[in-house]
Rosetta silent file (secondary structure, phi, psi, omega in degrees, C-alpha in Angstrom):
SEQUENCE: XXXXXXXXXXXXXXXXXXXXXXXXXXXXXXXXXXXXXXXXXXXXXXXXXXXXXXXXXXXXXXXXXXXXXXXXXXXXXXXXXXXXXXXXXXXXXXXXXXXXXXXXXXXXXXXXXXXXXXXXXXXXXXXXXXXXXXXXXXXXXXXXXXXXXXXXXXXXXXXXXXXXXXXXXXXXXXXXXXXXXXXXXXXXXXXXXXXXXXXXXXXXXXXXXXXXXXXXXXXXXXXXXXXXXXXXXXXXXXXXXXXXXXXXXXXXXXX
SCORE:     score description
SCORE:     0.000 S_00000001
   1 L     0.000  129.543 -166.456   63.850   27.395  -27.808 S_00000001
   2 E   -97.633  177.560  178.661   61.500   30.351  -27.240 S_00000001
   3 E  -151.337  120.119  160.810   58.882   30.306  -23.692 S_00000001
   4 E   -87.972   68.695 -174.124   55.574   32.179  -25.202 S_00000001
   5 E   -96.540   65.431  135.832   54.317   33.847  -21.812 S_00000001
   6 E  -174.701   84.412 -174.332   51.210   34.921  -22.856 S_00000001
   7 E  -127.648  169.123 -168.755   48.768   33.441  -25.523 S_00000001
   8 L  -117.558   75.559 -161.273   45.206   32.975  -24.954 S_00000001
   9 L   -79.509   19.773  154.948   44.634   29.306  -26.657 S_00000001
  10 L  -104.427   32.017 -173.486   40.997   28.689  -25.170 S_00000001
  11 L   -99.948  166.633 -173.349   39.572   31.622  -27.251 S_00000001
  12 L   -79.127   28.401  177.809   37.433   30.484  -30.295 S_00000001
  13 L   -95.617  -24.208  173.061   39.626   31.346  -32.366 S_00000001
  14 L   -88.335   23.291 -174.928   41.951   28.089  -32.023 S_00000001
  15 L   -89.328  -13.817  136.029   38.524   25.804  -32.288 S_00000001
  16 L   -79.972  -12.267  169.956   39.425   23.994  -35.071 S_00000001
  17 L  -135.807   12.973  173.977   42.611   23.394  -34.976 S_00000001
  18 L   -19.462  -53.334 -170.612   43.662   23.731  -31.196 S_00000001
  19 L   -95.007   16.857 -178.150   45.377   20.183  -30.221 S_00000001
  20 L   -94.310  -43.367 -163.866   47.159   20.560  -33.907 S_00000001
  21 L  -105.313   23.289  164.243   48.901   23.911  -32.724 S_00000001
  22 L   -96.415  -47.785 -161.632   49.421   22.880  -29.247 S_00000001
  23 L   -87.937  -21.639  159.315   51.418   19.266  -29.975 S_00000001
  24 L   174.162  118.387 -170.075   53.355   21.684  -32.236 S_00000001
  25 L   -65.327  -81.955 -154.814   54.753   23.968  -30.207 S_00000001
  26 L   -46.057  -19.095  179.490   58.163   22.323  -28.841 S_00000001
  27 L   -76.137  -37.731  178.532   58.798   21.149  -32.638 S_00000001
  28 L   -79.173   58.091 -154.032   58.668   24.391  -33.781 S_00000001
  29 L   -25.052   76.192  164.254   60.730   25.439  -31.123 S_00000001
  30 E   -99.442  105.767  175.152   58.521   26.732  -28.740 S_00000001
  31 E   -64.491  -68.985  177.210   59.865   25.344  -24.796 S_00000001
  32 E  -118.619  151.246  149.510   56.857   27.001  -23.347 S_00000001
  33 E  -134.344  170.593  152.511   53.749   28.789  -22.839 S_00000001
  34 E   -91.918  111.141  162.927   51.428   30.230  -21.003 S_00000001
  35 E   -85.563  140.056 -171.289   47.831   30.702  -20.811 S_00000001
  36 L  -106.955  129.737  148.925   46.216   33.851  -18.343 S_00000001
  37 L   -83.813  133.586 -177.872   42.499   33.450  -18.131 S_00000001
  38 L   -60.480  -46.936 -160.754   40.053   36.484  -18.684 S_00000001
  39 L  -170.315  164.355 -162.347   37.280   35.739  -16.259 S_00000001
  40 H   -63.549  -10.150 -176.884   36.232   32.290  -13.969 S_00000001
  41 H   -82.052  -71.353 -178.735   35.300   30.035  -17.717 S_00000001
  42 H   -85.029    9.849  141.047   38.747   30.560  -19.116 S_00000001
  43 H   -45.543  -34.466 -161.016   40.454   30.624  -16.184 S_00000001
  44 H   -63.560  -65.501 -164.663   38.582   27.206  -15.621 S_00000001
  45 H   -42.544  -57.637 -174.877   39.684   26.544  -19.599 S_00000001
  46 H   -53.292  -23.358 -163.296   43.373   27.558  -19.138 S_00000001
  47 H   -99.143  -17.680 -179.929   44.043   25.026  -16.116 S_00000001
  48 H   -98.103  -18.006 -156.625   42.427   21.943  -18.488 S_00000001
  49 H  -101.369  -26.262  177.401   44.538   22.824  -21.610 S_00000001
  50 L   -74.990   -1.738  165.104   47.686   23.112  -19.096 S_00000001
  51 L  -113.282   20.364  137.176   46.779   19.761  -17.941 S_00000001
  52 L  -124.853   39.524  166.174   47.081   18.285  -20.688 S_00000001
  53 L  -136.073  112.967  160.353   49.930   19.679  -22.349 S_00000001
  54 L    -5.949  -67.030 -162.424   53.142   19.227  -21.321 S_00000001
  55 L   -93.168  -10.349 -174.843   54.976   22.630  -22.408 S_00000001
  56 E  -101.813  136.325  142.027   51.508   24.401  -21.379 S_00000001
  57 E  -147.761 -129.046 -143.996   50.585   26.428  -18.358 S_00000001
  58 E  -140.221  159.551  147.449   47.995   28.608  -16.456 S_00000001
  59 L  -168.469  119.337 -159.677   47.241   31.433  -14.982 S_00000001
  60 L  -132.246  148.883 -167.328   43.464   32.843  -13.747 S_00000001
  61 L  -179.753 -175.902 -179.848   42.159   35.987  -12.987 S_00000001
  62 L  -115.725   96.420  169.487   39.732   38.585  -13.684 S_00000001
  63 L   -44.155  148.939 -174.820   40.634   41.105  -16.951 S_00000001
  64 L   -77.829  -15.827 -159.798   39.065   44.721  -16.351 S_00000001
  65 L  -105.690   -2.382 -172.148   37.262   44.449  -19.392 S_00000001
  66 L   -97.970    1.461 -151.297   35.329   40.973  -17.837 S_00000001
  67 L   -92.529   23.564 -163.966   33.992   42.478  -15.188 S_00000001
  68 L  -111.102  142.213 -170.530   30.284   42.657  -15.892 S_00000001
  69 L    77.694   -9.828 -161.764   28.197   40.847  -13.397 S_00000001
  70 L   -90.668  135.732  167.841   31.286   40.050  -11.357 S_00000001
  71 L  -120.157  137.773 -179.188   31.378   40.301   -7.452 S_00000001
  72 H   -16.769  -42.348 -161.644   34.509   40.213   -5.196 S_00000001
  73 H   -79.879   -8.149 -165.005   33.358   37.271   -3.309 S_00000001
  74 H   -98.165    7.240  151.912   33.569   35.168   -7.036 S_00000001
  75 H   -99.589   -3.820  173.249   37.636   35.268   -6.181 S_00000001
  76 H   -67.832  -33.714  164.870   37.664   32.970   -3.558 S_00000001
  77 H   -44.265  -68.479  171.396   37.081   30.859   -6.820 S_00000001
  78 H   -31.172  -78.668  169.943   40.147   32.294   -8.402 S_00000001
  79 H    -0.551  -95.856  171.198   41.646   31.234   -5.231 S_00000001
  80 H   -48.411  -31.666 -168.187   41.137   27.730   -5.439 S_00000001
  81 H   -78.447  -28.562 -179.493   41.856   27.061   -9.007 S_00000001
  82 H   -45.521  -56.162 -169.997   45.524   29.266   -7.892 S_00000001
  83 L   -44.344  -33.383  168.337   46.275   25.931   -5.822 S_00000001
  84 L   -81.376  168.266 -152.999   47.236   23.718   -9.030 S_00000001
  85 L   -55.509  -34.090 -164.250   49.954   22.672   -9.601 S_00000001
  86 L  -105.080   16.776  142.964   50.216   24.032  -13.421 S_00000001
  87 E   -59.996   99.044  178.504   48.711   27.464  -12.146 S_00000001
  88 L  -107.432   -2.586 -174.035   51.839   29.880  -12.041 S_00000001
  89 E  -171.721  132.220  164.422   50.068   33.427  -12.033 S_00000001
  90 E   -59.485  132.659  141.590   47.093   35.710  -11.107 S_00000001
  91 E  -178.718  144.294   58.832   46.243   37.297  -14.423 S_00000001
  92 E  -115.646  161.277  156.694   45.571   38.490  -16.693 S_00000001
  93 E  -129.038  155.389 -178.461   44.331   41.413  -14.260 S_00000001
  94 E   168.842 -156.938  158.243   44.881   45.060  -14.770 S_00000001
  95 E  -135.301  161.901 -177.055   43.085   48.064  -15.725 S_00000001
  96 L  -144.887  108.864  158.179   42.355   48.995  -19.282 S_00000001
  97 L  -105.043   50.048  168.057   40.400   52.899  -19.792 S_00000001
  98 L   -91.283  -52.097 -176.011   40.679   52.692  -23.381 S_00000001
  99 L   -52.221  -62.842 -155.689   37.463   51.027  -23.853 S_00000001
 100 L   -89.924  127.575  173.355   35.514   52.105  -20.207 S_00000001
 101 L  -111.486  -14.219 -155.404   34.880   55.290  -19.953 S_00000001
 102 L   -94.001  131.256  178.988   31.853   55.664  -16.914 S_00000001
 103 H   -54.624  -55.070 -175.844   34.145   56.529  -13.458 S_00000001
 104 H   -40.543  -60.121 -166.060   31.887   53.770  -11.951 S_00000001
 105 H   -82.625  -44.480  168.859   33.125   51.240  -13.766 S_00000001
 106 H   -39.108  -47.370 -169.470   36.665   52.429  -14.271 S_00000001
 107 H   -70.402  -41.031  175.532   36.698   52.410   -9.707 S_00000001
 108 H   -62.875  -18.863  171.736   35.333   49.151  -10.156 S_00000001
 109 H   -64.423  -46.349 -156.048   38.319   48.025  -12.568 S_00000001
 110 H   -80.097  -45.810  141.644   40.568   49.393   -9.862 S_00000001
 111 H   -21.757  -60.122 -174.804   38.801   47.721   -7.080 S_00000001
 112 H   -55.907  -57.449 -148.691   38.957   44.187   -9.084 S_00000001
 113 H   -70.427  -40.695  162.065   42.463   44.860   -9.666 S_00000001
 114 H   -36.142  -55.573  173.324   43.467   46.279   -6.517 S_00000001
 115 H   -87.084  -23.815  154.306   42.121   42.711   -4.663 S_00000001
 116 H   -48.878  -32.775 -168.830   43.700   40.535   -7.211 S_00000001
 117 H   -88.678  -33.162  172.424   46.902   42.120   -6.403 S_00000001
 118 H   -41.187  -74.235 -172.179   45.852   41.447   -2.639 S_00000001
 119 H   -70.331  -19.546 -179.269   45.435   37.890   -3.221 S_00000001
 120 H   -78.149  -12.516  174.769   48.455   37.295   -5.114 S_00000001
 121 H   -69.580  -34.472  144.941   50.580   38.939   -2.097 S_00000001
 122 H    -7.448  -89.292 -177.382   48.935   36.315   -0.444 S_00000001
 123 H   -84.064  -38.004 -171.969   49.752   33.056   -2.326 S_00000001
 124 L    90.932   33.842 -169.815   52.703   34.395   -3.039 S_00000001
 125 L  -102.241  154.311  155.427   52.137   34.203   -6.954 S_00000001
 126 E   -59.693 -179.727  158.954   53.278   36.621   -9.762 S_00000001
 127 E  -121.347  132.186 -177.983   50.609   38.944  -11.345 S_00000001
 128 E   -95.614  130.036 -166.759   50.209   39.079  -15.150 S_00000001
 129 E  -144.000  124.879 -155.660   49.104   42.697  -15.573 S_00000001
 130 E  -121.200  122.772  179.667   47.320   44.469  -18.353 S_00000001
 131 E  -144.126  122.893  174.433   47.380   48.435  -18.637 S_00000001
 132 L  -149.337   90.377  159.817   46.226   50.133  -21.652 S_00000001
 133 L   106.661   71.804 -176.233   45.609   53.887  -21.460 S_00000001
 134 L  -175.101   30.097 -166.635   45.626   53.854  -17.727 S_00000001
 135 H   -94.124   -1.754  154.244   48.968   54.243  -16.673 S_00000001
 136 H   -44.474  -70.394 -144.480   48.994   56.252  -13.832 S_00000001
 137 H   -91.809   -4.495 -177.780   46.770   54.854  -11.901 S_00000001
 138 H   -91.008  -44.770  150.837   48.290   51.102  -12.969 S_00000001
 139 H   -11.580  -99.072 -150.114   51.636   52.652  -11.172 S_00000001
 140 L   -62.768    1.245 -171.899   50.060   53.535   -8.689 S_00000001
 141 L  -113.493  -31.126  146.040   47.836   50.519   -7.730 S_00000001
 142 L   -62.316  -29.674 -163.069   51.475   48.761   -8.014 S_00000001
 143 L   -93.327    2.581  174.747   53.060   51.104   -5.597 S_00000001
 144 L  -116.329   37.698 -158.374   50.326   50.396   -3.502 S_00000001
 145 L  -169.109   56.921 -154.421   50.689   47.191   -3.302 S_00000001
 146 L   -70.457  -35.664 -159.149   54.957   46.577   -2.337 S_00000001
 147 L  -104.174    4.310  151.752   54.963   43.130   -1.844 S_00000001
 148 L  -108.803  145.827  142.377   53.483   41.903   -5.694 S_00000001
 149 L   -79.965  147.115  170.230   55.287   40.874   -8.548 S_00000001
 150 L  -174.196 -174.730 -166.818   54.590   41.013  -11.561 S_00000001
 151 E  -102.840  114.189  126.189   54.596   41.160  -15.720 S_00000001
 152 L   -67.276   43.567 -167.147   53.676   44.406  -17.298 S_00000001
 153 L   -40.130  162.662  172.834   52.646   42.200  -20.401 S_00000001
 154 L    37.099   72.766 -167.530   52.068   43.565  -24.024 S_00000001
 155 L   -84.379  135.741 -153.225   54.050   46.899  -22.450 S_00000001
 156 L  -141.684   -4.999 -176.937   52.688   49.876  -23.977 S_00000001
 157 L   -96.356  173.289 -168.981   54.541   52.601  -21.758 S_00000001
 158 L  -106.380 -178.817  175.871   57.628   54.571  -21.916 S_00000001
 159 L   -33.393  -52.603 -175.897   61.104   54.675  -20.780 S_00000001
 160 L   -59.524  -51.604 -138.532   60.126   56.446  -17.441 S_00000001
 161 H   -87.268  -20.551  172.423   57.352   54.708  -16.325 S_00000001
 162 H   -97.251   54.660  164.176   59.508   51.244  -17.271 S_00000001
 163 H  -126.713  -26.422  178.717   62.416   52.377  -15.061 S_00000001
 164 H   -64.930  -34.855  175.929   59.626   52.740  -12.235 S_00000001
 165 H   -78.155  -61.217 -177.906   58.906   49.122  -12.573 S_00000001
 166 H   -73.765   23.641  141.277   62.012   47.789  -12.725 S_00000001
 167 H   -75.586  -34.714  164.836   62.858   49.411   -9.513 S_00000001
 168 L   -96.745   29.491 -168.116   60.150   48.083   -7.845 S_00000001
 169 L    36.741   33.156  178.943   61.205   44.812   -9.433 S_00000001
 170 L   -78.005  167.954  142.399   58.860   44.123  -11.933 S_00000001
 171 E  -107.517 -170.877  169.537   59.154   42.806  -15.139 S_00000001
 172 E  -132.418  156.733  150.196   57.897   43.831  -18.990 S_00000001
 173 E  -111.027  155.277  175.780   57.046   41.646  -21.993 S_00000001
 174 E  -124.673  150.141  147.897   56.543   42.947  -25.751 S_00000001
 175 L   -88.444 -172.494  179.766   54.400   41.405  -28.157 S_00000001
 176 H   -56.186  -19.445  170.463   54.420   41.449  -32.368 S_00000001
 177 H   -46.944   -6.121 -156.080   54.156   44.961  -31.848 S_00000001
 178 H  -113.619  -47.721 -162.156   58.010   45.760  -31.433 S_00000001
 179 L   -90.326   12.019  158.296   58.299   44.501  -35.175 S_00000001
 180 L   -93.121  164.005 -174.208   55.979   47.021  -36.283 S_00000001
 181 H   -61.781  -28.903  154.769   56.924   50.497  -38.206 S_00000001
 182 H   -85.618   23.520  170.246   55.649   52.283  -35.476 S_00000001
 183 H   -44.821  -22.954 -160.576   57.313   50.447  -32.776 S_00000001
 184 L   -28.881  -51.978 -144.319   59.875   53.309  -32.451 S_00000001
 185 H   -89.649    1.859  162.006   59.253   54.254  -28.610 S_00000001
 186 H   -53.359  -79.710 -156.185   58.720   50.017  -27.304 S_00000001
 187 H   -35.939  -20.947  160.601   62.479   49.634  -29.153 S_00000001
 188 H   -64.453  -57.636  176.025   63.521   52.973  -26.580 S_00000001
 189 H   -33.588  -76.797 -165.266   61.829   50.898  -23.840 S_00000001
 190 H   -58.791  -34.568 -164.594   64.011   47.413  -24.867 S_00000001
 191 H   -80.086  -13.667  179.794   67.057   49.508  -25.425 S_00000001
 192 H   -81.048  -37.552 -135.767   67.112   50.909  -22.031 S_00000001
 193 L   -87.736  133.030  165.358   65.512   48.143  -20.323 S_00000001
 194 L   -63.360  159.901 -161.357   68.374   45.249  -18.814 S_00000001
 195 L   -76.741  -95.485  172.171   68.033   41.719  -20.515 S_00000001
 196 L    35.311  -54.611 -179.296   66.898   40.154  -16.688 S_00000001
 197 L   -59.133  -40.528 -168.395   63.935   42.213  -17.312 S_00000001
 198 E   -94.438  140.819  167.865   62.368   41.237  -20.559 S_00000001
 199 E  -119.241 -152.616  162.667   60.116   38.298  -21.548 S_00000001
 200 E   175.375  165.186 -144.171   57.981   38.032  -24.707 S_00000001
 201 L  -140.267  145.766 -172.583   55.157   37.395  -25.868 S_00000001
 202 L  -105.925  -30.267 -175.006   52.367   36.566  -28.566 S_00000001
 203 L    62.354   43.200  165.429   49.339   37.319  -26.544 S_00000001
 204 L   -43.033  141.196   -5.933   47.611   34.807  -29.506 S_00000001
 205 L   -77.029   -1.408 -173.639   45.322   34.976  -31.343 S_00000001
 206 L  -111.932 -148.171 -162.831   46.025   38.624  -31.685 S_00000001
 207 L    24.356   46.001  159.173   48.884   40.944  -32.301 S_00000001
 208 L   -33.540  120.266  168.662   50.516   39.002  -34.927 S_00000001
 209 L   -76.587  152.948  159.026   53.768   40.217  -35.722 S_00000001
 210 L   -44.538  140.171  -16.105   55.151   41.269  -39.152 S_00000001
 211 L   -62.923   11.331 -162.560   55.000   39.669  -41.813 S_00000001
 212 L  -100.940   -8.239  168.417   52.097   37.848  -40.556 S_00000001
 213 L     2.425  109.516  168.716   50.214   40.900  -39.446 S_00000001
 214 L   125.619  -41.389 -154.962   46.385   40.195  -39.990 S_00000001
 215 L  -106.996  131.386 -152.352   46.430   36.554  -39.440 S_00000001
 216 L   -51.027  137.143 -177.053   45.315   34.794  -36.450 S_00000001
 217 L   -94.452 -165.792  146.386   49.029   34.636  -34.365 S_00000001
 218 L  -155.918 -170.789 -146.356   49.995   31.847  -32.001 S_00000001
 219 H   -82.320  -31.392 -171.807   52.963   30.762  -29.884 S_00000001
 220 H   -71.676    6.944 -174.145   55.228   29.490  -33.368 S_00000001
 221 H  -103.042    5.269 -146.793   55.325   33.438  -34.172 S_00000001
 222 L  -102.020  -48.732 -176.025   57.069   34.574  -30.653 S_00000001
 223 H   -24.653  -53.410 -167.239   60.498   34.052  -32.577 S_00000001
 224 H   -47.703  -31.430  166.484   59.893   37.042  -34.305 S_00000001
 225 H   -70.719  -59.636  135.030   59.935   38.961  -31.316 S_00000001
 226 H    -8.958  -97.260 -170.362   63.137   37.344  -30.187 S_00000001
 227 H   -58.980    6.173 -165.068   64.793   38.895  -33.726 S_00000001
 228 H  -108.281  -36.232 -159.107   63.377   42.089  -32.966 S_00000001
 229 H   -96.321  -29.050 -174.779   64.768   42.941  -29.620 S_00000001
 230 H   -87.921   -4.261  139.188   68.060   41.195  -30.663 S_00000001
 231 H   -41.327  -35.454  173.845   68.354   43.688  -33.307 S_00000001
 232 H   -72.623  -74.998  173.906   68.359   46.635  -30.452 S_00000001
 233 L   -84.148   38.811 -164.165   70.355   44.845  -28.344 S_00000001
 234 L    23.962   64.666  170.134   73.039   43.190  -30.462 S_00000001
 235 L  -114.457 -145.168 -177.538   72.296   39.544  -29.814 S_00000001
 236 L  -161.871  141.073 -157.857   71.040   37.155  -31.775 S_00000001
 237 L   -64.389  -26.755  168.355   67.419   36.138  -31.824 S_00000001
 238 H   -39.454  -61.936 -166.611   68.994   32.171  -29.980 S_00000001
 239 H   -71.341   13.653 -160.703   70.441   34.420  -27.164 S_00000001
 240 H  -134.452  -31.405  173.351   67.429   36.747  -26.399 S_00000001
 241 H   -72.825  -39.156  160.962   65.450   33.248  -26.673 S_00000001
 242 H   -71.793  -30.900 -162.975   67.447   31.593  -24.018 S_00000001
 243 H   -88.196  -30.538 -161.349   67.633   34.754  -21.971 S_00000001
 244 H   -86.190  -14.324 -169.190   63.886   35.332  -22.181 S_00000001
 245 H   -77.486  -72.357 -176.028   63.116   31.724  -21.603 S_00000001
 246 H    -5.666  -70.197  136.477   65.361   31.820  -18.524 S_00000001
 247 H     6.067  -79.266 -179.418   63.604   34.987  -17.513 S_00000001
 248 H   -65.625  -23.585 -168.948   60.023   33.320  -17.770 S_00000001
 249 H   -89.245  -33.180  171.510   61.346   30.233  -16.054 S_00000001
 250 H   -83.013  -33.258  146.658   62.303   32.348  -12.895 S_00000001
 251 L   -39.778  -34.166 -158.472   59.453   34.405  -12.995 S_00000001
 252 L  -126.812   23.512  151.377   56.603   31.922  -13.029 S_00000001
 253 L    53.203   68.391  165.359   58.708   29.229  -11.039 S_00000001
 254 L   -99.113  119.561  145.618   59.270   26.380  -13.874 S_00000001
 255 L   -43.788    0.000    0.000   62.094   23.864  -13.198 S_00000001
């Protein structure tokens, strides 16, 4: 049984056939997932599809790339929706400068992400954390910040920078990306990285892994990831799913 900690099943890409590939998940052995909301509508969305699915749950937040129109005071929002029960994590939150280029908006990314990190030190929640071409300053806006936890999801960084996190006790997750041919330096990441450490992930509807590359993914693909890393680390994709479920279940505080 795999735990899928990170797909994003209110995007419109599951709108026709959503409560078909949600009821099934656990048959296809999928134990769990997660959804992270983008901005306050799917955060809103993720907390109704986790109440009514078993095997599903939440997590809301503001993505750096959602940030248009948004003011600080619109997390007290965040806040509240943090309080249910099937809420387990701020995120997704993070910075991303592949896309944003204008320093204004990049400080404002940092800013978002910076008080997100705030509030989750708070509530005492993990943070689901999204860094893509920004990884300095996504350090360092951890190191400034000692008392969050949190997921480096869809991990995109090297060896170094994931020895910094798991010193400072984070975790990482990979996506279908570790089964691609240019995966070499994730599979340096996983080979270094202790099993304690790792989840995984589909981050659905995109990053299908191989062979399905191309095709919308969802949570019945996360095996693949599974077989990928238990090629590196001589397992078997069963043990790296039990390890990672374990993992996810102690991270995001699942009985």
């Amino acid at each position: 049984m795999y735990f899928d900690t990170h797909a994003h099943y209110y995007d419109d890409a599951f709108d026709a056939d959503r409560d078909e590939v949600l009821s099934a998940l656990p048959a296809a052995g999928v134990e769990l997932a997660l959804c992270p909301g983008c901005d306050l509508v799917s955060s809103r969305q993720s907390v109704a599809l986790a109440e009514r699915y078993p095997h599903l749950y939440a997590a809301v937040g503001f993505h750096p790339e959602n940030l248009e129109g948004v003011s600080l005071d619109q997390l007290s929002e965040i806040e509240a929706m943090a309080a249910h029960r099937k809420v387990k994590a701020i995120g997704e939150i993070g910075l991303d400068y592949y896309w944003e280029k204008d320093p204004d908006k990049r400080k404002l990314q940092r800013d978002f992400c910076s008080a997100q990190l705030s509030l989750a030190e708070k509530l005492d929640l993990p943070v689901i954390f999204h860094d893509r071409e920004a990884h300095k300053d996504s350090l360092d806006m951890v190191r400034a910040h000692p008392n969050a936890r949190g997921v480096f999801h869809c991990y995109s960084g090297g060896v170094e920078d994931a020895k910094t996190l798991v010193i400072m006790g984070w975790m990482v997750s990979f996506t279908g990306v570790v089964t691609f041919k240019n995966a070499r330096r994730a599979l340096e990441v996983i080979e270094w990285l202790p099993m304690d450490r790792i989840m995984i992930e589909t981050d659905a509807p995109y990053m299908a892994p191989e062979p399905y590359r191309g095709k919308r993914n969802d949570s019945r693909y996360v095996f693949r990831m599974a077989e990928a890393i238990a090629q590196v680390k001589g397992l078997t994709a069963e043990e790296v799913g039990r390890i990672t479920t374990e993992n996810g279940k102690r991270f995001f505080n699942i009985p």
